[in-house]
PDB file of C-alpha atoms in Angstrom:
ATOM      1  CA  UNK C  68     153.139 153.468 157.101  1.00 37.00           C
ATOM      2  CA  UNK C  69     151.478 152.603 153.865  1.00 42.00           C
ATOM      3  CA  UNK C  70     147.755 152.879 154.039  1.00 40.00           C
ATOM      4  CA  UNK C  71     144.940 151.537 151.732  1.00 38.00           C
ATOM      5  CA  UNK C  72     143.288 153.829 149.198  1.00 37.00           C
ATOM      6  CA  UNK C  73     140.495 154.637 151.723  1.00 39.00           C
ATOM      7  CA  UNK C  74     142.763 156.611 154.031  1.00 40.00           C
ATOM      8  CA  UNK C  75     141.169 159.807 155.310  1.00 37.00           C
ATOM      9  CA  UNK C  76     142.748 163.175 155.983  1.00 32.00           C
ATOM     10  CA  UNK C  77     143.287 162.495 159.675  1.00 37.00           C
ATOM     11  CA  UNK C  78     145.391 159.398 158.904  1.00 38.00           C
ATOM     12  CA  UNK C  79     142.588 156.826 159.543  1.00 39.00           C
ATOM     13  CA  UNK C  80     141.247 154.416 157.089  1.00 42.00           C
ATOM     14  CA  UNK C  81     137.427 154.045 156.657  1.00 44.00           C
ATOM     15  CA  UNK C  82     136.138 150.486 156.743  1.00 43.00           C
ATOM     16  CA  UNK C  83     134.860 149.009 153.555  1.00 43.00           C
ATOM     17  CA  UNK C  84     133.982 145.380 153.733  1.00 39.00           C
ATOM     18  CA  UNK C  85     133.689 144.695 150.007  1.00 41.00           C
ATOM     19  CA  UNK C  86     136.137 142.559 148.365  1.00 46.00           C
ATOM     20  CA  UNK C  87     138.469 144.772 146.576  1.00 44.00           C
ATOM     21  CA  UNK C  88     140.767 142.563 144.559  1.00 45.00           C
ATOM     22  CA  UNK C  89     140.669 141.300 140.975  1.00 61.00           C
ATOM     23  CA  UNK C  90     141.474 137.729 142.139  1.00 82.00           C
ATOM     24  CA  UNK C  91     138.392 136.598 143.895  1.00 87.00           C
ATOM     25  CA  UNK C  92     138.380 133.108 142.437  1.00 90.00           C
ATOM     26  CA  UNK C  93     142.058 132.434 143.534  1.00 93.00           C
ATOM     27  CA  UNK C  94     141.281 133.715 147.060  1.00 94.00           C
ATOM     28  CA  UNK C  95     138.225 131.416 147.266  1.00 94.00           C
ATOM     29  CA  UNK C  96     140.423 128.532 146.352  1.00 95.00           C
ATOM     30  CA  UNK C  97     142.900 129.357 149.178  1.00 96.00           C
ATOM     31  CA  UNK C  98     139.995 129.748 151.616  1.00 95.00           C
ATOM     32  CA  UNK C  99     138.809 126.162 150.638  1.00 95.00           C
ATOM     33  CA  UNK C 100     142.227 124.739 151.191  1.00 95.00           C
ATOM     34  CA  UNK C 101     142.475 126.383 154.721  1.00 94.00           C
ATOM     35  CA  UNK C 102     139.045 125.438 155.925  1.00 89.00           C
ATOM     36  CA  UNK C 103     140.071 121.730 156.111  1.00 89.00           C
ATOM     37  CA  UNK C 104     142.909 122.746 158.423  1.00 91.00           C
ATOM     38  CA  UNK C 105     141.333 125.410 160.501  1.00 90.00           C
ATOM     39  CA  UNK C 106     138.054 123.889 161.367  1.00 90.00           C
ATOM     40  CA  UNK C 107     137.683 125.591 164.762  1.00 90.00           C
ATOM     41  CA  UNK C 108     138.530 129.028 166.082  1.00 89.00           C
ATOM     42  CA  UNK C 109     142.095 129.666 167.199  1.00 87.00           C
ATOM     43  CA  UNK C 110     145.663 129.438 165.842  1.00 89.00           C
ATOM     44  CA  UNK C 111     146.690 126.417 163.868  1.00 92.00           C
ATOM     45  CA  UNK C 112     150.333 125.480 163.282  1.00 93.00           C
ATOM     46  CA  UNK C 113     150.802 123.686 159.963  1.00 95.00           C
ATOM     47  CA  UNK C 114     153.421 121.074 159.048  1.00 95.00           C
ATOM     48  CA  UNK C 115     155.385 124.019 157.609  1.00 96.00           C
ATOM     49  CA  UNK C 116     157.159 125.549 160.520  1.00 94.00           C
ATOM     50  CA  UNK C 117     156.826 129.100 159.410  1.00 96.00           C
ATOM     51  CA  UNK C 118     153.149 128.905 158.281  1.00 96.00           C
ATOM     52  CA  UNK C 119     150.303 129.476 160.746  1.00 94.00           C
ATOM     53  CA  UNK C 120     146.496 129.808 160.121  1.00 94.00           C
ATOM     54  CA  UNK C 121     144.247 131.906 162.279  1.00 91.00           C
ATOM     55  CA  UNK C 122     140.468 131.586 162.456  1.00 92.00           C
ATOM     56  CA  UNK C 123     137.804 133.434 164.468  1.00 90.00           C
ATOM     57  CA  UNK C 124     134.073 133.099 164.028  1.00 89.00           C
ATOM     58  CA  UNK C 125     133.487 136.164 166.339  1.00 84.00           C
ATOM     59  CA  UNK C 126     134.243 139.846 166.549  1.00 84.00           C
ATOM     60  CA  UNK C 127     137.004 140.396 169.087  1.00 81.00           C
ATOM     61  CA  UNK C 128     137.452 143.697 171.044  1.00 78.00           C
ATOM     62  CA  UNK C 129     140.642 145.703 170.455  1.00 79.00           C
ATOM     63  CA  UNK C 130     143.379 143.588 171.852  1.00 81.00           C
ATOM     64  CA  UNK C 131     146.712 145.044 172.720  1.00 82.00           C
ATOM     65  CA  UNK C 132     149.441 142.869 171.070  1.00 83.00           C
ATOM     66  CA  UNK C 133     152.964 142.860 169.968  1.00 85.00           C
ATOM     67  CA  UNK C 134     153.217 142.222 166.104  1.00 84.00           C
ATOM     68  CA  UNK C 135     156.057 139.960 165.281  1.00 86.00           C
ATOM     69  CA  UNK C 136     158.164 140.113 162.167  1.00 86.00           C
ATOM     70  CA  UNK C 137     155.713 138.358 159.649  1.00 90.00           C
ATOM     71  CA  UNK C 138     153.582 138.539 156.641  1.00 89.00           C
ATOM     72  CA  UNK C 139     149.842 137.917 157.035  1.00 92.00           C
ATOM     73  CA  UNK C 140     147.386 137.458 154.109  1.00 95.00           C
ATOM     74  CA  UNK C 141     143.867 138.250 154.981  1.00 95.00           C
ATOM     75  CA  UNK C 142     141.546 135.672 153.410  1.00 95.00           C
ATOM     76  CA  UNK C 143     138.151 136.292 154.922  1.00 93.00           C
ATOM     77  CA  UNK C 144     136.663 138.755 157.397  1.00 93.00           C
ATOM     78  CA  UNK C 145     138.536 141.937 158.373  1.00 91.00           C
ATOM     79  CA  UNK C 146     141.322 143.022 160.739  1.00 91.00           C
ATOM     80  CA  UNK C 147     141.467 146.413 162.283  1.00 88.00           C
ATOM     81  CA  UNK C 148     144.774 147.700 163.579  1.00 86.00           C
ATOM     82  CA  UNK C 149     145.434 150.610 165.923  1.00 83.00           C
ATOM     83  CA  UNK C 150     148.965 151.783 165.350  1.00 75.00           C
ATOM     84  CA  UNK C 151     149.795 154.970 167.232  1.00 69.00           C
ATOM     85  CA  UNK C 152     147.292 157.574 166.143  1.00 68.00           C
ATOM     86  CA  UNK C 153     146.398 155.688 162.956  1.00 72.00           C
ATOM     87  CA  UNK C 154     143.704 153.157 162.400  1.00 79.00           C
ATOM     88  CA  UNK C 155     143.933 150.935 159.281  1.00 79.00           C
ATOM     89  CA  UNK C 156     141.750 148.094 157.966  1.00 86.00           C
ATOM     90  CA  UNK C 157     142.968 144.882 156.331  1.00 90.00           C
ATOM     91  CA  UNK C 158     140.442 143.232 154.034  1.00 92.00           C
ATOM     92  CA  UNK C 159     140.368 140.075 152.004  1.00 94.00           C
ATOM     93  CA  UNK C 160     143.271 139.956 149.515  1.00 93.00           C
ATOM     94  CA  UNK C 161     145.323 142.544 151.673  1.00 94.00           C
ATOM     95  CA  UNK C 162     148.512 141.568 153.326  1.00 92.00           C
ATOM     96  CA  UNK C 163     149.724 143.084 156.613  1.00 89.00           C
ATOM     97  CA  UNK C 164     153.473 143.120 157.375  1.00 87.00           C
ATOM     98  CA  UNK C 165     155.305 143.882 160.557  1.00 86.00           C
ATOM     99  CA  UNK C 166     159.158 144.257 160.166  1.00 82.00           C
ATOM    100  CA  UNK C 167     159.958 144.739 163.962  1.00 82.00           C
ATOM    101  CA  UNK C 168     158.356 143.807 167.160  1.00 84.00           C
ATOM    102  CA  UNK C 169     155.487 146.345 166.946  1.00 85.00           C
ATOM    103  CA  UNK C 170     153.222 147.233 169.844  1.00 87.00           C
ATOM    104  CA  UNK C 171     149.563 147.859 168.584  1.00 85.00           C
ATOM    105  CA  UNK C 172     145.976 146.878 169.091  1.00 86.00           C
ATOM    106  CA  UNK C 173     144.237 144.482 166.862  1.00 86.00           C
ATOM    107  CA  UNK C 174     140.701 143.359 166.427  1.00 87.00           C
ATOM    108  CA  UNK C 175     139.211 140.910 163.993  1.00 88.00           C
ATOM    109  CA  UNK C 176     135.580 140.769 162.714  1.00 88.00           C
ATOM    110  CA  UNK C 177     134.472 137.284 161.901  1.00 82.00           C
ATOM    111  CA  UNK C 178     130.855 137.670 162.893  1.00 77.00           C
ATOM    112  CA  UNK C 179     129.416 137.536 159.329  1.00 84.00           C
ATOM    113  CA  UNK C 180     131.748 134.837 158.052  1.00 89.00           C
ATOM    114  CA  UNK C 181     134.893 133.563 160.022  1.00 91.00           C
ATOM    115  CA  UNK C 182     137.959 135.607 160.024  1.00 93.00           C
ATOM    116  CA  UNK C 183     140.723 133.592 158.297  1.00 94.00           C
ATOM    117  CA  UNK C 184     144.411 134.638 157.913  1.00 94.00           C
ATOM    118  CA  UNK C 185     147.622 133.020 156.781  1.00 95.00           C
ATOM    119  CA  UNK C 186     150.807 133.997 158.578  1.00 94.00           C
ATOM    120  CA  UNK C 187     154.367 133.526 157.184  1.00 95.00           C
ATOM    121  CA  UNK C 188     157.220 134.327 159.759  1.00 94.00           C
ATOM    122  CA  UNK C 189     160.495 135.677 158.327  1.00 90.00           C
ATOM    123  CA  UNK C 190     163.796 137.071 159.576  1.00 86.00           C
ATOM    124  CA  UNK C 191     166.057 140.172 158.391  1.00 80.00           C
ATOM    125  CA  UNK C 192     168.648 137.507 157.533  1.00 83.00           C
ATOM    126  CA  UNK C 193     166.151 135.812 155.021  1.00 89.00           C
ATOM    127  CA  UNK C 194     165.377 139.224 153.489  1.00 86.00           C
ATOM    128  CA  UNK C 195     169.136 140.174 153.313  1.00 83.00           C
ATOM    129  CA  UNK C 196     169.938 136.763 151.674  1.00 89.00           C
ATOM    130  CA  UNK C 197     167.376 137.235 148.874  1.00 90.00           C
ATOM    131  CA  UNK C 198     168.507 140.795 148.222  1.00 86.00           C
ATOM    132  CA  UNK C 199     172.193 139.662 147.840  1.00 86.00           C
ATOM    133  CA  UNK C 200     171.674 136.461 145.808  1.00 91.00           C
ATOM    134  CA  UNK C 201     169.160 138.003 143.511  1.00 89.00           C
ATOM    135  CA  UNK C 202     171.014 141.234 143.202  1.00 88.00           C
ATOM    136  CA  UNK C 203     167.855 143.312 143.960  1.00 83.00           C
ATOM    137  CA  UNK C 204     168.369 147.031 143.598  1.00 78.00           C
ATOM    138  CA  UNK C 205     165.889 148.626 146.077  1.00 66.00           C
ATOM    139  CA  UNK C 206     165.074 152.356 146.149  1.00 64.00           C
ATOM    140  CA  UNK C 207     165.355 153.215 149.855  1.00 59.00           C
ATOM    141  CA  UNK C 208     163.856 156.680 149.142  1.00 56.00           C
ATOM    142  CA  UNK C 209     166.750 158.778 150.223  1.00 51.00           C
ATOM    143  CA  UNK C 210     167.239 156.962 153.511  1.00 55.00           C
ATOM    144  CA  UNK C 211     163.638 157.852 154.565  1.00 60.00           C
ATOM    145  CA  UNK C 212     162.468 155.827 157.580  1.00 61.00           C
ATOM    146  CA  UNK C 213     158.862 154.452 157.549  1.00 67.00           C
ATOM    147  CA  UNK C 214     156.787 153.033 160.303  1.00 74.00           C
ATOM    148  CA  UNK C 215     157.838 149.290 160.761  1.00 77.00           C
ATOM    149  CA  UNK C 216     154.378 147.876 159.822  1.00 81.00           C
ATOM    150  CA  UNK C 217     152.273 148.424 156.752  1.00 83.00           C
ATOM    151  CA  UNK C 218     149.533 147.195 154.602  1.00 87.00           C
ATOM    152  CA  UNK C 219     149.581 146.116 150.910  1.00 89.00           C
ATOM    153  CA  UNK C 220     147.427 144.548 148.259  1.00 90.00           C
ATOM    154  CA  UNK C 221     148.242 141.026 146.906  1.00 92.00           C
ATOM    155  CA  UNK C 222     148.083 140.027 143.241  1.00 92.00           C
ATOM    156  CA  UNK C 223     147.504 136.738 141.447  1.00 93.00           C
ATOM    157  CA  UNK C 224     151.398 135.750 141.537  1.00 93.00           C
ATOM    158  CA  UNK C 225     151.533 136.180 145.325  1.00 93.00           C
ATOM    159  CA  UNK C 226     148.255 134.311 145.867  1.00 95.00           C
ATOM    160  CA  UNK C 227     149.672 131.524 143.647  1.00 95.00           C
ATOM    161  CA  UNK C 228     152.534 131.164 145.997  1.00 96.00           C
ATOM    162  CA  UNK C 229     150.326 130.660 148.946  1.00 96.00           C
ATOM    163  CA  UNK C 230     148.451 127.926 146.911  1.00 96.00           C
ATOM    164  CA  UNK C 231     151.749 126.069 146.297  1.00 96.00           C
ATOM    165  CA  UNK C 232     152.719 126.343 149.948  1.00 96.00           C
ATOM    166  CA  UNK C 233     149.320 124.910 151.071  1.00 96.00           C
ATOM    167  CA  UNK C 234     149.571 122.081 148.677  1.00 96.00           C
ATOM    168  CA  UNK C 235     152.934 120.969 150.386  1.00 96.00           C
ATOM    169  CA  UNK C 236     151.193 120.304 153.770  1.00 94.00           C
ATOM    170  CA  UNK C 237     150.177 116.724 152.973  1.00 91.00           C
ATOM    171  CA  UNK C 238     153.483 115.892 151.303  1.00 95.00           C
ATOM    172  CA  UNK C 239     156.330 113.867 152.934  1.00 96.00           C
ATOM    173  CA  UNK C 240     158.286 115.726 155.702  1.00 94.00           C
ATOM    174  CA  UNK C 241     161.559 115.795 153.527  1.00 95.00           C
ATOM    175  CA  UNK C 242     159.715 117.444 150.595  1.00 96.00           C
ATOM    176  CA  UNK C 243     158.008 119.929 152.892  1.00 96.00           C
ATOM    177  CA  UNK C 244     161.337 121.009 154.480  1.00 95.00           C
ATOM    178  CA  UNK C 245     163.069 121.473 151.284  1.00 96.00           C
ATOM    179  CA  UNK C 246     160.292 123.013 148.958  1.00 97.00           C
ATOM    180  CA  UNK C 247     158.654 125.173 151.549  1.00 97.00           C
ATOM    181  CA  UNK C 248     161.918 127.038 151.957  1.00 96.00           C
ATOM    182  CA  UNK C 249     162.272 127.669 148.219  1.00 96.00           C
ATOM    183  CA  UNK C 250     158.634 128.918 147.949  1.00 97.00           C
ATOM    184  CA  UNK C 251     159.233 131.202 151.003  1.00 96.00           C
ATOM    185  CA  UNK C 252     162.180 132.745 149.249  1.00 96.00           C
ATOM    186  CA  UNK C 253     160.349 133.179 146.065  1.00 96.00           C
ATOM    187  CA  UNK C 254     157.663 135.043 148.084  1.00 94.00           C
ATOM    188  CA  UNK C 255     160.222 137.305 149.599  1.00 92.00           C
ATOM    189  CA  UNK C 256     161.627 137.910 146.189  1.00 93.00           C
ATOM    190  CA  UNK C 257     158.284 138.711 144.847  1.00 92.00           C
ATOM    191  CA  UNK C 258     157.553 141.304 147.614  1.00 89.00           C
ATOM    192  CA  UNK C 259     161.029 142.916 147.319  1.00 87.00           C
ATOM    193  CA  UNK C 260     160.665 143.333 143.542  1.00 86.00           C
ATOM    194  CA  UNK C 261     157.286 144.748 143.722  1.00 83.00           C
ATOM    195  CA  UNK C 262     155.694 148.005 144.692  1.00 82.00           C
ATOM    196  CA  UNK C 263     156.483 147.432 148.402  1.00 81.00           C
ATOM    197  CA  UNK C 264     160.095 146.617 148.093  1.00 82.00           C
ATOM    198  CA  UNK C 265     161.431 149.632 149.703  1.00 77.00           C
ATOM    199  CA  UNK C 266     159.413 149.008 152.863  1.00 77.00           C
ATOM    200  CA  UNK C 267     160.568 145.371 153.049  1.00 75.00           C
ATOM    201  CA  UNK C 268     164.054 146.424 152.668  1.00 71.00           C
ATOM    202  CA  UNK C 269     163.845 148.554 155.724  1.00 65.00           C
ATOM    203  CA  UNK C 270     164.391 145.666 157.971  1.00 59.00           C
ATOM    204  CA  UNK C 271     167.858 145.174 156.483  1.00 54.00           C
ATOM    205  CA  UNK C 272     168.331 148.935 156.290  1.00 54.00           C
ATOM    206  CA  UNK C 273     167.510 149.349 160.080  1.00 57.00           C
ATOM    207  CA  UNK C 274     170.268 146.955 161.118  1.00 55.00           C
ATOM    208  CA  UNK C 275     172.940 148.431 158.850  1.00 49.00           C
ATOM    209  CA  UNK C 276     172.542 151.983 158.183  1.00 48.00           C
ATOM    210  CA  UNK C 277     169.784 153.538 160.255  1.00 48.00           C
ATOM    211  CA  UNK C 278     171.949 155.520 162.607  1.00 52.00           C
ATOM    212  CA  UNK C 279     171.366 153.082 165.442  1.00 67.00           C
ATOM    213  CA  UNK C 280     167.560 152.906 165.309  1.00 78.00           C
ATOM    214  CA  UNK C 281     167.666 149.255 164.468  1.00 78.00           C
ATOM    215  CA  UNK C 282     170.251 148.505 167.100  1.00 83.00           C
ATOM    216  CA  UNK C 283     168.252 150.443 169.664  1.00 88.00           C
ATOM    217  CA  UNK C 284     164.955 148.526 168.944  1.00 86.00           C
ATOM    218  CA  UNK C 285     166.795 145.157 169.092  1.00 84.00           C
ATOM    219  CA  UNK C 286     168.370 146.256 172.460  1.00 89.00           C
ATOM    220  CA  UNK C 287     165.233 147.149 174.124  1.00 92.00           C
ATOM    221  CA  UNK C 288     163.555 143.933 172.699  1.00 89.00           C
ATOM    222  CA  UNK C 289     166.356 141.845 174.318  1.00 90.00           C
ATOM    223  CA  UNK C 290     166.497 143.934 177.546  1.00 93.00           C
ATOM    224  CA  UNK C 291     162.977 145.244 178.114  1.00 93.00           C
ATOM    225  CA  UNK C 292     163.079 144.284 181.781  1.00 95.00           C
ATOM    226  CA  UNK C 293     166.272 146.566 182.476  1.00 95.00           C
ATOM    227  CA  UNK C 294     165.835 150.199 183.239  1.00 93.00           C
ATOM    228  CA  UNK C 295     167.609 152.778 181.132  1.00 94.00           C
ATOM    229  CA  UNK C 296     167.244 156.366 180.149  1.00 94.00           C
ATOM    230  CA  UNK C 297     166.772 157.883 176.631  1.00 93.00           C
ATOM    231  CA  UNK C 298     170.182 159.577 177.091  1.00 93.00           C
ATOM    232  CA  UNK C 299     171.797 156.188 177.858  1.00 94.00           C
ATOM    233  CA  UNK C 300     170.344 154.519 174.888  1.00 92.00           C
ATOM    234  CA  UNK C 301     171.212 157.468 172.666  1.00 90.00           C
ATOM    235  CA  UNK C 302     174.818 157.543 173.658  1.00 90.00           C
ATOM    236  CA  UNK C 303     175.127 153.748 173.312  1.00 87.00           C
ATOM    237  CA  UNK C 304     174.149 154.095 169.595  1.00 84.00           C
ATOM    238  CA  UNK C 305     176.005 157.254 168.882  1.00 84.00           C
ATOM    239  CA  UNK C 306     172.978 159.464 168.498  1.00 85.00           C
ATOM    240  CA  UNK C 307     171.633 162.595 170.206  1.00 89.00           C
ATOM    241  CA  UNK C 308     168.592 162.172 172.389  1.00 92.00           C
ATOM    242  CA  UNK C 309     166.438 164.274 170.041  1.00 91.00           C
ATOM    243  CA  UNK C 310     167.671 162.263 167.076  1.00 87.00           C
ATOM    244  CA  UNK C 311     166.854 158.977 168.759  1.00 88.00           C
ATOM    245  CA  UNK C 312     163.422 160.111 169.741  1.00 91.00           C
ATOM    246  CA  UNK C 313     162.630 161.374 166.230  1.00 87.00           C
ATOM    247  CA  UNK C 314     163.860 158.409 164.398  1.00 85.00           C
ATOM    248  CA  UNK C 315     162.467 155.966 166.914  1.00 88.00           C
ATOM    249  CA  UNK C 316     159.047 157.353 166.674  1.00 87.00           C
ATOM    250  CA  UNK C 317     159.186 157.388 162.794  1.00 83.00           C
ATOM    251  CA  UNK C 318     159.639 153.652 162.932  1.00 83.00           C
ATOM    252  CA  UNK C 319     157.538 152.613 165.986  1.00 86.00           C
ATOM    253  CA  UNK C 320     155.069 155.458 166.283  1.00 86.00           C
ATOM    254  CA  UNK C 321     156.318 155.963 169.863  1.00 90.00           C
ATOM    255  CA  UNK C 322     159.396 156.790 171.952  1.00 92.00           C
ATOM    256  CA  UNK C 323     161.839 154.251 173.223  1.00 94.00           C
ATOM    257  CA  UNK C 324     160.573 154.372 176.878  1.00 95.00           C
ATOM    258  CA  UNK C 325     156.969 153.984 175.697  1.00 93.00           C
ATOM    259  CA  UNK C 326     158.045 151.032 173.521  1.00 93.00           C
ATOM    260  CA  UNK C 327     159.819 149.350 176.319  1.00 95.00           C
ATOM    261  CA  UNK C 328     156.688 149.825 178.589  1.00 95.00           C
ATOM    262  CA  UNK C 329     154.441 148.313 176.152  1.00 92.00           C
ATOM    263  CA  UNK C 330     156.757 145.287 175.678  1.00 93.00           C
ATOM    264  CA  UNK C 331     156.856 144.901 179.636  1.00 95.00           C
ATOM    265  CA  UNK C 332     153.140 145.088 180.017  1.00 94.00           C
ATOM    266  CA  UNK C 333     152.314 142.682 177.170  1.00 90.00           C
ATOM    267  CA  UNK C 334     154.702 140.146 178.526  1.00 91.00           C
ATOM    268  CA  UNK C 335     153.237 140.513 182.005  1.00 94.00           C
ATOM    269  CA  UNK C 336     149.727 139.909 180.726  1.00 92.00           C
ATOM    270  CA  UNK C 337     150.849 136.922 178.833  1.00 89.00           C
ATOM    271  CA  UNK C 338     152.368 135.409 181.938  1.00 91.00           C
ATOM    272  CA  UNK C 339     149.261 135.944 184.133  1.00 92.00           C
ATOM    273  CA  UNK C 340     146.962 134.646 181.368  1.00 87.00           C
ATOM    274  CA  UNK C 341     149.027 131.566 180.994  1.00 86.00           C
ATOM    275  CA  UNK C 342     148.751 130.887 184.765  1.00 87.00           C
ATOM    276  CA  UNK C 343     152.619 131.113 185.149  1.00 84.00           C
ATOM    277  CA  UNK C 344     152.578 133.962 187.634  1.00 93.00           C
ATOM    278  CA  UNK C 345     150.324 136.311 189.637  1.00 95.00           C
ATOM    279  CA  UNK C 346     150.302 140.023 189.090  1.00 95.00           C
ATOM    280  CA  UNK C 347     153.023 140.893 191.810  1.00 96.00           C
ATOM    281  CA  UNK C 348     155.504 138.200 190.309  1.00 96.00           C
ATOM    282  CA  UNK C 349     154.715 139.090 186.810  1.00 96.00           C
ATOM    283  CA  UNK C 350     155.562 142.779 187.586  1.00 97.00           C
ATOM    284  CA  UNK C 351     158.818 141.774 189.062  1.00 96.00           C
ATOM    285  CA  UNK C 352     159.668 139.451 186.265  1.00 96.00           C
ATOM    286  CA  UNK C 353     159.336 142.183 183.524  1.00 96.00           C
ATOM    287  CA  UNK C 354     161.195 144.727 185.522  1.00 96.00           C
ATOM    288  CA  UNK C 355     158.875 146.832 187.628  1.00 96.00           C
ATOM    289  CA  UNK C 356     160.124 147.644 191.106  1.00 94.00           C
ATOM    290  CA  UNK C 357     156.806 149.255 192.220  1.00 95.00           C
ATOM    291  CA  UNK C 358     153.501 147.154 192.043  1.00 95.00           C
ATOM    292  CA  UNK C 359     151.372 150.291 192.329  1.00 96.00           C
ATOM    293  CA  UNK C 360     153.195 151.728 189.221  1.00 97.00           C
ATOM    294  CA  UNK C 361     152.707 148.369 187.427  1.00 97.00           C
ATOM    295  CA  UNK C 362     149.015 148.345 188.290  1.00 97.00           C
ATOM    296  CA  UNK C 363     148.515 152.032 187.169  1.00 96.00           C
ATOM    297  CA  UNK C 364     150.245 151.507 183.865  1.00 96.00           C
ATOM    298  CA  UNK C 365     148.652 148.166 183.223  1.00 95.00           C
ATOM    299  CA  UNK C 366     145.135 149.746 183.696  1.00 95.00           C
ATOM    300  CA  UNK C 367     146.076 152.664 181.432  1.00 93.00           C
ATOM    301  CA  UNK C 368     147.004 150.307 178.653  1.00 90.00           C
ATOM    302  CA  UNK C 369     144.399 147.395 179.083  1.00 89.00           C
ATOM    303  CA  UNK C 370     141.534 149.363 180.627  1.00 90.00           C
ATOM    304  CA  UNK C 371     141.365 147.270 183.865  1.00 93.00           C
ATOM    305  CA  UNK C 372     143.629 146.347 186.811  1.00 95.00           C
ATOM    306  CA  UNK C 373     145.571 143.182 186.255  1.00 95.00           C
ATOM    307  CA  UNK C 374     143.440 140.736 188.231  1.00 94.00           C
ATOM    308  CA  UNK C 375     140.257 142.098 186.842  1.00 94.00           C
ATOM    309  CA  UNK C 376     141.533 142.128 183.249  1.00 91.00           C
ATOM    310  CA  UNK C 377     142.527 138.438 183.414  1.00 90.00           C
ATOM    311  CA  UNK C 378     139.286 137.407 184.865  1.00 89.00           C
ATOM    312  CA  UNK C 379     137.466 139.367 182.280  1.00 87.00           C
ATOM    313  CA  UNK C 380     139.328 137.691 179.516  1.00 82.00           C
ATOM    314  CA  UNK C 381     138.794 134.301 180.976  1.00 81.00           C
ATOM    315  CA  UNK C 382     135.100 134.849 181.269  1.00 78.00           C
ATOM    316  CA  UNK C 383     134.662 136.421 177.800  1.00 69.00           C
ATOM    317  CA  UNK C 384     132.526 134.758 175.227  1.00 55.00           C
ATOM    318  CA  UNK C 385     135.485 134.813 172.928  1.00 56.00           C
ATOM    319  CA  UNK C 386     137.757 133.467 175.683  1.00 56.00           C
ATOM    320  CA  UNK C 387     139.433 130.721 173.636  1.00 59.00           C
ATOM    321  CA  UNK C 388     140.104 133.056 170.757  1.00 58.00           C
ATOM    322  CA  UNK C 389     141.510 135.745 173.068  1.00 57.00           C
ATOM    323  CA  UNK C 390     143.699 133.382 174.797  1.00 57.00           C
ATOM    324  CA  UNK C 391     144.978 131.974 171.527  1.00 59.00           C
ATOM    325  CA  UNK C 392     145.807 135.392 170.329  1.00 55.00           C
ATOM    326  CA  UNK C 393     147.458 136.657 173.469  1.00 58.00           C
ATOM    327  CA  UNK C 394     149.578 133.599 174.269  1.00 54.00           C
ATOM    328  CA  UNK C 395     150.995 133.443 170.777  1.00 58.00           C
ATOM    329  CA  UNK C 396     152.544 136.091 168.390  1.00 50.00           C
ATOM    330  CA  UNK C 397     149.908 138.135 166.683  1.00 49.00           C
ATOM    331  CA  UNK C 398     148.965 138.677 163.021  1.00 42.00           C
TER     332      UNK C 398
END
């Protein structure tokens, strides 16, 4: 994982709330443009299908979430991510990227001034298309695998692309559909051609060359409710068990069974919070055969038994924000 310059020796990053970019005026312009859209806390889908705004005027507790493949620009406030044993901070001007479905815990601080973030969703196919058409040569650093989520620092060019994207929102639908895709491709090109290119390239690299790691992650994502062993998953992807464990942890910070468990529990929590199911049915839906095991593992991850956790979320002073975060993809 790529950290900010404030990384400490133990792999954590110390919080620094000062604005640490050279483009404060551009950032302020973007904030002004977003405030007329995100007037209240929550997630706001724009007229551009892949662009979402998030706003929170409170400090949320650490919320276990699954980060989806996306690129998020922090405009105001801070975001703190717990990824395995690492803790990293994203501040105004930083961008946070997840290349895979990545279980983590996230908290935002909008107590001083509302947290505001812009999220752009992307797919590996879009990255591969830009690499191919632009003939980009990316140094994959000798096939080294990096954690599939990282933080970087934006520059004036990248911020300018966000301004162009936001200016499209009030345009006619046909213009939005055509031009937003072009700006998104330019954004991907900018990221691939910059200092973080080898990290973005990993999403394509996973699928084609990573000795089954990408395929294993994709399989678990699609089949998280099915039981399997590490040996079965390794054999299906032509890997040794030790090789699978090592490479899987390098990308996700956890082993494949722990990864599956977190996906299961996150989905069960979403189902209960939405009111679609009670704890027993949610446990069965995500693949648990034992409700006692489900309750035990749920409490270990979220800190409370299922029913208490859901009631606590609903009664929280930040209930609307928490529900918005938990019922929609993070970032």
